Amino acid sequence: MEVILLGTGGPRPDPRRMATTTLIRLGDENILFDAGRGVVVQLSKAGVALGAINTVFLTHHHFDHIGDLYDVMLNSWMHGRKDELRVYGPPDTERLVDTLITQVYDKDITWRDKGEPTFGGWKPVVATDIIPGPVLDTGRWKISAELVSHGDGLDMPPAFLARWMCLGYRFEAEGKVIAISGDTVPCPGRAAG
Ligand SMILES: [Zn+2]
């Protein structure tokens, strides 16, 4: 098992660092956590076949963590992704992904689908809203989500906070545990990871 930090920067452009994305490589599986600015270029630099990306977990919906999710969705397809791309994240992840597919890149997807038959037809992207608790157990690896506190400027109304859930993940495989969180201050959820 290998963990590669593809991006460690933040929302402001930094010539030396791309925005937040972490990759776990486990055999032939490549699992992304977040999809920040530059993720696809960084995957290419790391020698990861873009068509081999089929699972993404999002920590939260700040743009430096999801800004290039569209690039993962489309480039994995263009590079031979055979299965659906699964995207898991906090509530509203389904709405975000659906908006990208049906309202932002619908024409691009149709254009490539019709104009590039060698791609073999559009391969779906399936988003799932998750909440803290067990998320997946594939037999080879399992993952659970914890509620974490983002910190900084969160004196927000309850109605907004109900839609603003930040998740940390506990990934277990090969007898090892990897904890991955997004922007997080010390909190019980981080300790649990
Ligand atoms: Zn953030």
XYZ file of N, CA and C and ligand atoms in Angstrom:
580
model
N 0.852 -1.187 0.000
C 0.000 0.000 0.000
C 0.887 1.235 0.000
N 0.459 2.229 -0.774
C 1.262 3.420 -0.942
C 0.350 4.647 -0.830
N 0.829 5.677 -0.139
C 0.076 6.937 -0.042
C 0.892 8.022 -0.733
N 0.273 8.699 -1.695
C 0.959 9.758 -2.438
C 0.216 11.077 -2.243
N 0.932 12.089 -1.771
C 0.340 13.409 -1.615
C 0.448 14.128 -2.960
N -0.651 14.163 -3.686
C -0.641 14.775 -5.020
C -0.740 16.286 -4.941
N -1.328 16.776 -3.869
C -1.450 18.215 -3.690
C -1.578 18.543 -2.212
N -0.856 19.570 -1.790
C -0.898 19.952 -0.367
C -1.137 21.454 -0.224
N -1.504 22.112 -1.308
C -1.724 23.550 -1.261
C -3.151 23.880 -0.850
N -3.472 25.155 -0.922
C -4.796 25.624 -0.541
C -5.482 26.321 -1.694
N -6.447 27.155 -1.389
C -7.220 27.795 -2.459
C -6.428 28.781 -3.308
N -5.397 29.396 -2.729
C -4.637 30.380 -3.508
C -3.596 29.686 -4.390
N -3.438 30.136 -5.623
C -2.478 29.487 -6.522
C -1.068 29.522 -5.946
N -0.369 28.407 -6.058
C 1.003 28.301 -5.577
C 1.788 27.563 -6.664
N 2.778 28.211 -7.266
C 3.510 27.554 -8.354
C 4.176 26.243 -7.927
N 4.370 26.042 -6.629
C 5.086 24.851 -6.167
C 4.163 23.736 -5.677
N 2.901 24.063 -5.424
C 2.019 23.048 -4.855
C 0.641 23.110 -5.498
N 0.134 21.962 -5.874
C -1.247 21.887 -6.335
C -2.165 21.833 -5.110
N -3.459 21.959 -5.364
C -4.411 21.957 -4.243
C -4.647 20.526 -3.744
N -5.415 20.430 -2.662
C -5.441 19.196 -1.874
C -5.974 17.972 -2.612
N -5.141 16.957 -2.682
C -5.553 15.629 -3.152
C -4.570 14.599 -2.605
N -5.103 13.494 -2.107
C -4.268 12.386 -1.637
C -4.686 11.119 -2.387
N -3.692 10.311 -2.732
C -3.950 9.065 -3.457
C -3.476 7.885 -2.625
N -4.332 6.878 -2.509
C -3.910 5.593 -1.946
C -3.850 4.588 -3.087
N -2.694 3.951 -3.252
C -2.528 2.890 -4.247
C -2.469 1.555 -3.513
N -3.323 0.662 -3.941
C -3.394 -0.648 -3.304
C -3.554 -1.673 -4.421
N -2.464 -2.323 -4.767
C -2.514 -3.225 -5.911
C -2.884 -2.442 -7.161
N -3.911 -2.920 -7.852
C -4.341 -2.227 -9.066
C -5.408 -1.173 -8.794
N -5.657 -0.886 -7.538
C -6.678 0.108 -7.193
C -6.023 1.442 -6.861
N -6.655 2.492 -7.334
C -6.196 3.852 -7.059
C -7.370 4.633 -6.480
N -7.257 5.027 -5.232
C -8.367 5.645 -4.525
C -7.988 7.079 -4.179
N -8.794 8.001 -4.663
C -8.502 9.418 -4.451
C -9.272 9.961 -3.259
N -8.616 10.857 -2.538
C -9.291 11.619 -1.499
C -9.200 13.093 -1.889
N -10.343 13.663 -2.204
C -10.471 15.006 -2.757
C -9.918 15.053 -4.183
N -10.206 16.134 -4.840
C -9.790 16.289 -6.251
C -9.541 17.770 -6.501
N -8.476 18.263 -5.917
C -8.173 19.689 -6.008
C -7.471 20.060 -7.301
N -7.189 21.338 -7.413
C -6.544 21.894 -8.606
C -5.285 21.103 -8.987
N -5.244 20.676 -10.231
C -4.046 20.008 -10.731
C -4.022 18.507 -10.524
N -5.100 17.922 -10.028
C -5.064 16.501 -9.665
C -4.698 15.611 -10.854
N -5.238 15.898 -12.019
C -4.992 15.007 -13.160
C -3.544 15.130 -13.646
N -3.012 16.353 -13.628
C -1.607 16.539 -14.003
C -0.708 15.804 -12.997
N -1.048 15.905 -11.731
C -0.241 15.242 -10.702
C -0.311 13.714 -10.826
N -1.494 13.209 -11.156
C -1.617 11.766 -11.378
C -0.724 11.328 -12.532
N -0.697 12.132 -13.585
C 0.148 11.806 -14.733
C 1.618 11.823 -14.339
N 2.012 12.834 -13.570
C 3.404 12.906 -13.124
C 3.777 11.698 -12.267
N 2.804 11.196 -11.496
C 3.062 10.050 -10.615
C 3.004 8.725 -11.365
N 2.661 8.805 -12.655
C 2.632 7.585 -13.455
C 1.398 6.735 -13.226
N 0.323 7.355 -12.767
C -0.915 6.610 -12.518
C -1.788 6.672 -13.772
N -2.220 5.517 -14.238
C -3.098 5.476 -15.404
C -4.435 6.113 -15.040
N -4.826 7.133 -15.788
C -6.042 7.864 -15.433
C -7.281 6.982 -15.534
N -7.262 6.023 -16.446
C -8.400 5.128 -16.588
C -8.555 4.168 -15.420
N -7.543 4.107 -14.569
C -7.581 3.184 -13.428
C -8.166 3.842 -12.172
N -8.564 5.104 -12.284
C -9.204 5.769 -11.136
C -10.682 5.429 -11.144
N -11.182 4.841 -10.074
C -12.620 4.562 -10.073
C -13.318 4.870 -8.757
N -12.576 5.416 -7.789
C -13.224 5.761 -6.527
C -12.646 7.065 -5.987
N -13.530 7.962 -5.584
C -13.123 9.239 -5.003
C -13.922 9.469 -3.723
N -13.216 9.838 -2.656
C -13.882 10.252 -1.424
C -13.613 11.742 -1.211
N -14.655 12.499 -0.946
C -14.505 13.929 -0.708
C -14.610 14.223 0.778
N -13.732 15.100 1.258
C -13.780 15.472 2.675
C -14.786 16.578 2.937
N -14.806 17.571 2.057
C -15.778 18.668 2.169
C -15.797 19.416 0.848
N -16.641 20.417 0.765
C -16.932 21.002 -0.550
C -16.275 22.356 -0.781
N -15.177 22.645 -0.122
C -14.405 23.835 -0.494
C -13.767 23.605 -1.872
N -13.659 24.714 -2.641
C -13.282 24.530 -4.046
C -11.856 24.020 -4.227
N -11.004 24.236 -3.215
C -9.641 23.720 -3.371
C -9.592 22.200 -3.154
N -10.723 21.602 -2.762
C -10.781 20.147 -2.580
C -11.579 19.443 -3.680
N -12.421 20.204 -4.376
C -13.269 19.557 -5.401
C -13.156 20.224 -6.769
N -12.296 21.226 -6.886
C -12.273 22.055 -8.097
C -11.981 21.303 -9.379
N -11.210 20.246 -9.320
C -10.883 19.496 -10.541
C -11.535 18.111 -10.554
N -12.625 17.965 -9.804
C -13.358 16.700 -9.851
C -13.863 16.422 -11.273
N -14.287 17.476 -11.962
C -14.745 17.305 -13.347
C -13.638 16.683 -14.200
N -12.384 17.075 -13.938
C -11.248 16.598 -14.735
C -11.026 15.093 -14.489
N -11.203 14.665 -13.241
C -11.104 13.231 -12.921
C -12.229 12.470 -13.616
N -13.444 13.023 -13.556
C -14.596 12.356 -14.161
C -14.392 12.158 -15.665
N -13.963 13.221 -16.353
C -13.871 13.172 -17.812
C -12.591 12.507 -18.287
N -11.479 12.814 -17.658
C -10.228 12.232 -18.139
C -10.109 10.745 -17.826
N -10.701 10.294 -16.717
C -10.678 8.849 -16.454
C -11.451 8.125 -17.549
N -12.555 8.723 -17.977
C -13.340 8.152 -19.091
C -12.526 8.172 -20.386
N -11.923 9.318 -20.690
C -11.162 9.438 -21.942
C -9.958 8.503 -21.968
N -9.509 8.086 -20.788
C -8.340 7.208 -20.729
C -8.715 5.759 -20.418
N -9.965 5.409 -20.735
C -10.302 3.997 -20.737
C -10.936 3.441 -19.488
N -11.481 4.312 -18.633
C -12.179 3.786 -17.450
C -13.291 2.860 -17.905
N -13.281 1.641 -17.367
C -14.243 0.636 -17.806
C -15.508 0.650 -16.952
N -15.337 0.952 -15.681
C -16.459 0.879 -14.747
C -16.947 2.278 -14.412
N -17.997 2.308 -13.628
C -18.481 3.612 -13.177
C -17.442 4.243 -12.230
N -17.414 5.576 -12.228
C -16.597 6.287 -11.244
C -17.487 6.549 -10.037
N -17.058 6.069 -8.887
C -17.863 6.231 -7.670
C -17.316 7.395 -6.856
N -18.187 8.326 -6.508
C -17.797 9.490 -5.735
C -18.617 9.507 -4.451
N -17.932 9.474 -3.321
C -18.591 9.519 -2.020
C -18.207 10.826 -1.329
N -19.162 11.424 -0.642
C -18.844 12.655 0.060
C -19.998 13.102 0.931
N -19.808 14.236 1.604
C -20.844 14.745 2.500
C -22.135 15.056 1.742
N -23.225 15.259 2.480
C -24.492 15.621 1.838
C -24.309 16.757 0.838
N -24.948 16.638 -0.289
C -24.876 17.549 -1.438
C -23.855 17.091 -2.476
N -23.117 16.012 -2.190
C -22.187 15.484 -3.196
C -22.954 15.018 -4.438
N -24.088 14.355 -4.214
C -24.895 13.894 -5.360
C -25.326 15.085 -6.208
N -25.754 16.163 -5.559
C -26.215 17.347 -6.296
C -25.064 17.981 -7.086
N -23.884 18.068 -6.456
C -22.736 18.661 -7.144
C -22.361 17.858 -8.387
N -22.256 16.540 -8.223
C -21.852 15.690 -9.351
C -22.917 15.712 -10.438
N -24.177 15.656 -10.018
C -25.270 15.691 -10.987
C -25.256 17.003 -11.763
N -24.953 18.094 -11.087
C -24.890 19.394 -11.763
C -23.776 19.419 -12.795
N -22.612 18.868 -12.445
C -21.502 18.831 -13.400
C -21.884 18.030 -14.647
N -22.551 16.889 -14.436
C -22.873 16.007 -15.561
C -24.013 16.558 -16.408
N -25.029 17.098 -15.752
C -26.242 17.451 -16.506
C -26.341 18.927 -16.863
N -25.517 19.777 -16.229
C -25.683 21.203 -16.501
C -24.396 21.903 -16.932
N -23.247 21.394 -16.502
C -21.997 22.081 -16.855
C -21.331 21.396 -18.048
N -21.161 20.073 -17.969
C -20.420 19.345 -19.007
C -21.305 18.429 -19.843
N -22.628 18.659 -19.795
C -23.537 17.796 -20.562
C -23.244 17.855 -22.061
N -22.972 19.054 -22.563
C -22.688 19.168 -23.996
C -21.342 18.525 -24.345
N -20.349 18.735 -23.497
C -19.024 18.144 -23.741
C -19.120 16.616 -23.749
N -19.837 16.074 -22.762
C -19.972 14.613 -22.676
C -20.674 14.077 -23.918
N -21.742 14.750 -24.341
C -22.473 14.313 -25.540
C -21.579 14.407 -26.772
N -20.853 15.502 -26.879
C -19.962 15.725 -28.033
C -18.912 14.617 -28.124
N -18.277 14.323 -27.001
C -17.242 13.270 -27.028
C -17.852 11.887 -27.198
N -19.009 11.686 -26.578
C -19.673 10.397 -26.673
C -19.994 10.081 -28.133
N -20.496 11.102 -28.854
C -20.871 10.890 -30.266
C -19.642 10.957 -31.181
N -18.711 11.864 -30.838
C -17.615 12.141 -31.752
C -16.383 11.285 -31.548
N -16.334 10.591 -30.426
C -15.164 9.767 -30.129
C -15.618 8.347 -29.800
N -16.093 7.621 -30.811
C -16.621 6.270 -30.538
C -15.595 5.337 -29.910
N -14.307 5.665 -30.086
C -13.283 4.785 -29.505
C -13.341 4.784 -27.981
N -14.000 5.810 -27.382
C -14.123 5.820 -25.922
C -15.107 4.753 -25.449
N -15.911 4.242 -26.366
C -16.831 3.172 -26.016
C -18.058 3.624 -25.268
N -18.440 4.863 -25.453
C -19.654 5.349 -24.784
C -19.363 5.874 -23.391
N -20.182 6.816 -23.000
C -20.007 7.464 -21.694
C -20.097 6.441 -20.560
N -19.149 6.521 -19.651
C -19.161 5.650 -18.474
C -19.667 6.467 -17.285
N -20.650 5.977 -16.611
C -21.325 6.782 -15.598
C -20.438 7.196 -14.430
N -20.862 8.262 -13.793
C -20.292 8.693 -12.522
C -21.420 8.593 -11.507
N -21.208 7.826 -10.466
C -22.260 7.583 -9.489
C -21.855 8.201 -8.154
N -22.586 9.210 -7.737
C -22.277 9.898 -6.490
C -23.175 9.395 -5.372
N -22.609 9.343 -4.167
C -23.370 8.901 -3.001
C -23.116 9.851 -1.839
N -24.183 10.416 -1.311
C -24.057 11.225 -0.092
C -23.883 10.293 1.094
N -22.903 10.570 1.920
C -22.686 9.712 3.085
C -22.713 10.547 4.364
N -22.859 9.863 5.469
C -22.821 10.491 6.783
C -21.806 9.713 7.618
N -21.409 10.235 8.780
C -20.427 9.518 9.597
C -20.862 8.084 9.888
N -19.888 7.166 9.847
C -20.160 5.749 10.090
C -19.466 4.915 9.031
N -19.699 3.590 9.049
C -19.100 2.731 8.031
C -19.590 3.126 6.644
N -18.676 3.129 5.671
C -19.043 3.538 4.313
C -18.966 2.358 3.349
N -17.834 1.673 3.336
C -17.624 0.584 2.382
C -16.747 -0.487 3.004
N -17.017 -1.721 2.619
C -16.110 -2.823 2.952
C -16.021 -3.702 1.705
N -14.910 -3.598 0.991
C -14.785 -4.315 -0.281
C -14.231 -5.721 -0.088
N -13.871 -6.037 1.156
C -13.201 -7.307 1.396
C -11.690 -7.134 1.376
N -11.232 -6.278 0.497
C -9.801 -5.971 0.403
C -9.453 -4.768 1.278
N -10.356 -3.812 1.330
C -10.167 -2.635 2.177
C -11.526 -2.157 2.670
N -11.494 -1.457 3.802
C -12.746 -0.882 4.273
C -12.499 0.545 4.746
N -13.575 1.310 4.764
C -13.442 2.727 5.075
C -14.655 3.185 5.867
N -14.384 4.046 6.830
C -15.477 4.662 7.578
C -15.229 6.161 7.634
N -16.289 6.909 7.886
C -16.208 8.373 7.929
C -16.468 8.866 9.345
N -15.774 9.932 9.694
C -15.976 10.589 10.989
C -16.298 12.053 10.744
N -17.162 12.597 11.568
C -17.442 14.024 11.492
C -16.271 14.789 12.096
N -15.746 15.756 11.353
C -14.630 16.558 11.868
C -14.998 18.042 11.791
N -14.236 18.824 12.531
C -14.499 20.262 12.583
C -13.498 21.003 11.701
N -13.990 21.721 10.728
C -13.122 22.438 9.800
C -12.391 23.583 10.489
N -13.095 24.303 11.376
C -12.489 25.459 12.029
C -12.472 26.669 11.118
N -12.131 27.796 11.679
C -11.990 29.057 10.946
C -13.307 29.568 10.353
N -13.859 30.558 11.003
C -15.010 31.245 10.429
C -16.294 30.453 10.411
N -16.444 29.515 11.323
C -17.646 28.703 11.276
C -18.735 29.195 12.228
N -18.752 30.483 12.491
C -19.856 31.050 13.263
C -21.015 31.281 12.296
N -21.502 30.164 11.789
C -22.511 30.201 10.734
C -23.874 29.825 11.306
N -24.952 30.210 10.654
C -26.281 29.815 11.134
C -26.470 28.308 11.065
N -27.298 27.761 11.976
C -27.516 26.298 12.001
C -27.982 25.742 10.663
N -28.788 26.493 9.931
C -29.296 25.977 8.648
C -28.150 25.747 7.661
N -27.141 26.619 7.710
C -25.992 26.420 6.826
C -25.144 25.246 7.312
N -24.922 25.201 8.626
C -24.072 24.130 9.161
C -24.685 22.752 8.919
N -25.998 22.673 8.844
C -26.651 21.387 8.569
C -26.280 20.883 7.179
N -25.927 21.803 6.280
C -25.536 21.418 4.920
C -24.025 21.379 4.763
N -23.291 21.779 5.801
C -21.840 21.909 5.708
C -21.192 20.846 6.585
N -21.126 19.674 6.090
C -20.552 18.584 6.873
C -19.142 18.312 6.343
N -18.185 18.229 7.277
C -16.812 17.917 6.891
C -16.469 16.538 7.433
N -15.893 15.707 6.589
C -15.621 14.320 6.966
C -14.123 14.013 6.953
N -13.714 13.218 7.928
C -12.417 12.569 7.891
C -12.656 11.090 7.630
N -11.641 10.404 7.101
C -11.824 8.994 6.741
C -10.790 8.110 7.424
N -11.255 6.935 7.811
C -10.377 5.892 8.357
C -10.350 4.759 7.343
N -9.202 4.577 6.711
C -9.042 3.581 5.652
C -8.219 2.429 6.208
N -8.729 1.220 6.089
C -8.039 0.052 6.646
C -7.792 -0.986 5.557
N -6.523 -1.413 5.469
C -6.160 -2.467 4.519
C -4.831 -3.067 4.937
N -4.652 -4.324 4.620
C -3.382 -5.020 4.885
C -2.926 -4.850 6.332
N -3.885 -4.806 7.250
C -3.552 -4.695 8.667
C -3.083 -3.316 9.088
N -3.206 -2.346 8.197
C -2.776 -0.981 8.505
C -3.974 -0.030 8.464
N -3.798 1.107 9.140
C -4.849 2.126 9.170
C -4.260 3.441 8.682
N -4.964 4.072 7.770
C -4.581 5.407 7.300
C -5.730 6.353 7.606
N -5.427 7.440 8.311
C -6.451 8.448 8.603
C -6.221 9.648 7.687
N -7.274 10.055 7.021
C -7.185 11.190 6.104
C -8.297 12.171 6.440
N -7.907 13.405 6.651
C -8.914 14.430 6.894
C -8.641 15.608 5.978
N -9.628 16.420 5.795
C -9.428 17.628 5.001
C -8.864 18.719 5.890
N -9.424 19.895 5.797
C -8.982 20.994 6.655
C -9.632 20.798 8.008
N -8.851 20.449 9.009
C -9.447 20.037 10.279
C -8.662 20.568 11.465
N -9.375 21.108 12.443
C -8.747 21.493 13.702
C -8.881 20.321 14.670
N -8.123 20.319 15.770
C -8.263 19.220 16.730
C -9.736 19.061 17.170
N -10.233 17.830 17.122
C -11.633 17.570 17.456
C -11.775 16.069 17.686
N -12.875 15.647 18.322
C -13.035 14.201 18.611
C -12.985 13.335 17.356
N -13.540 13.817 16.247
C -13.555 13.018 15.015
C -12.171 12.725 14.508
N -11.271 13.686 14.627
C -9.910 13.446 14.169
C -9.212 12.439 15.047
N -9.460 12.544 16.353
C -8.848 11.593 17.286
C -9.352 10.172 17.025
N -10.620 10.059 16.622
C -11.191 8.745 16.368
C -10.588 8.097 15.132
N -10.148 8.946 14.173
C -9.561 8.391 12.952
C -8.264 7.691 13.252
Zn -11.691 23.767 3.554
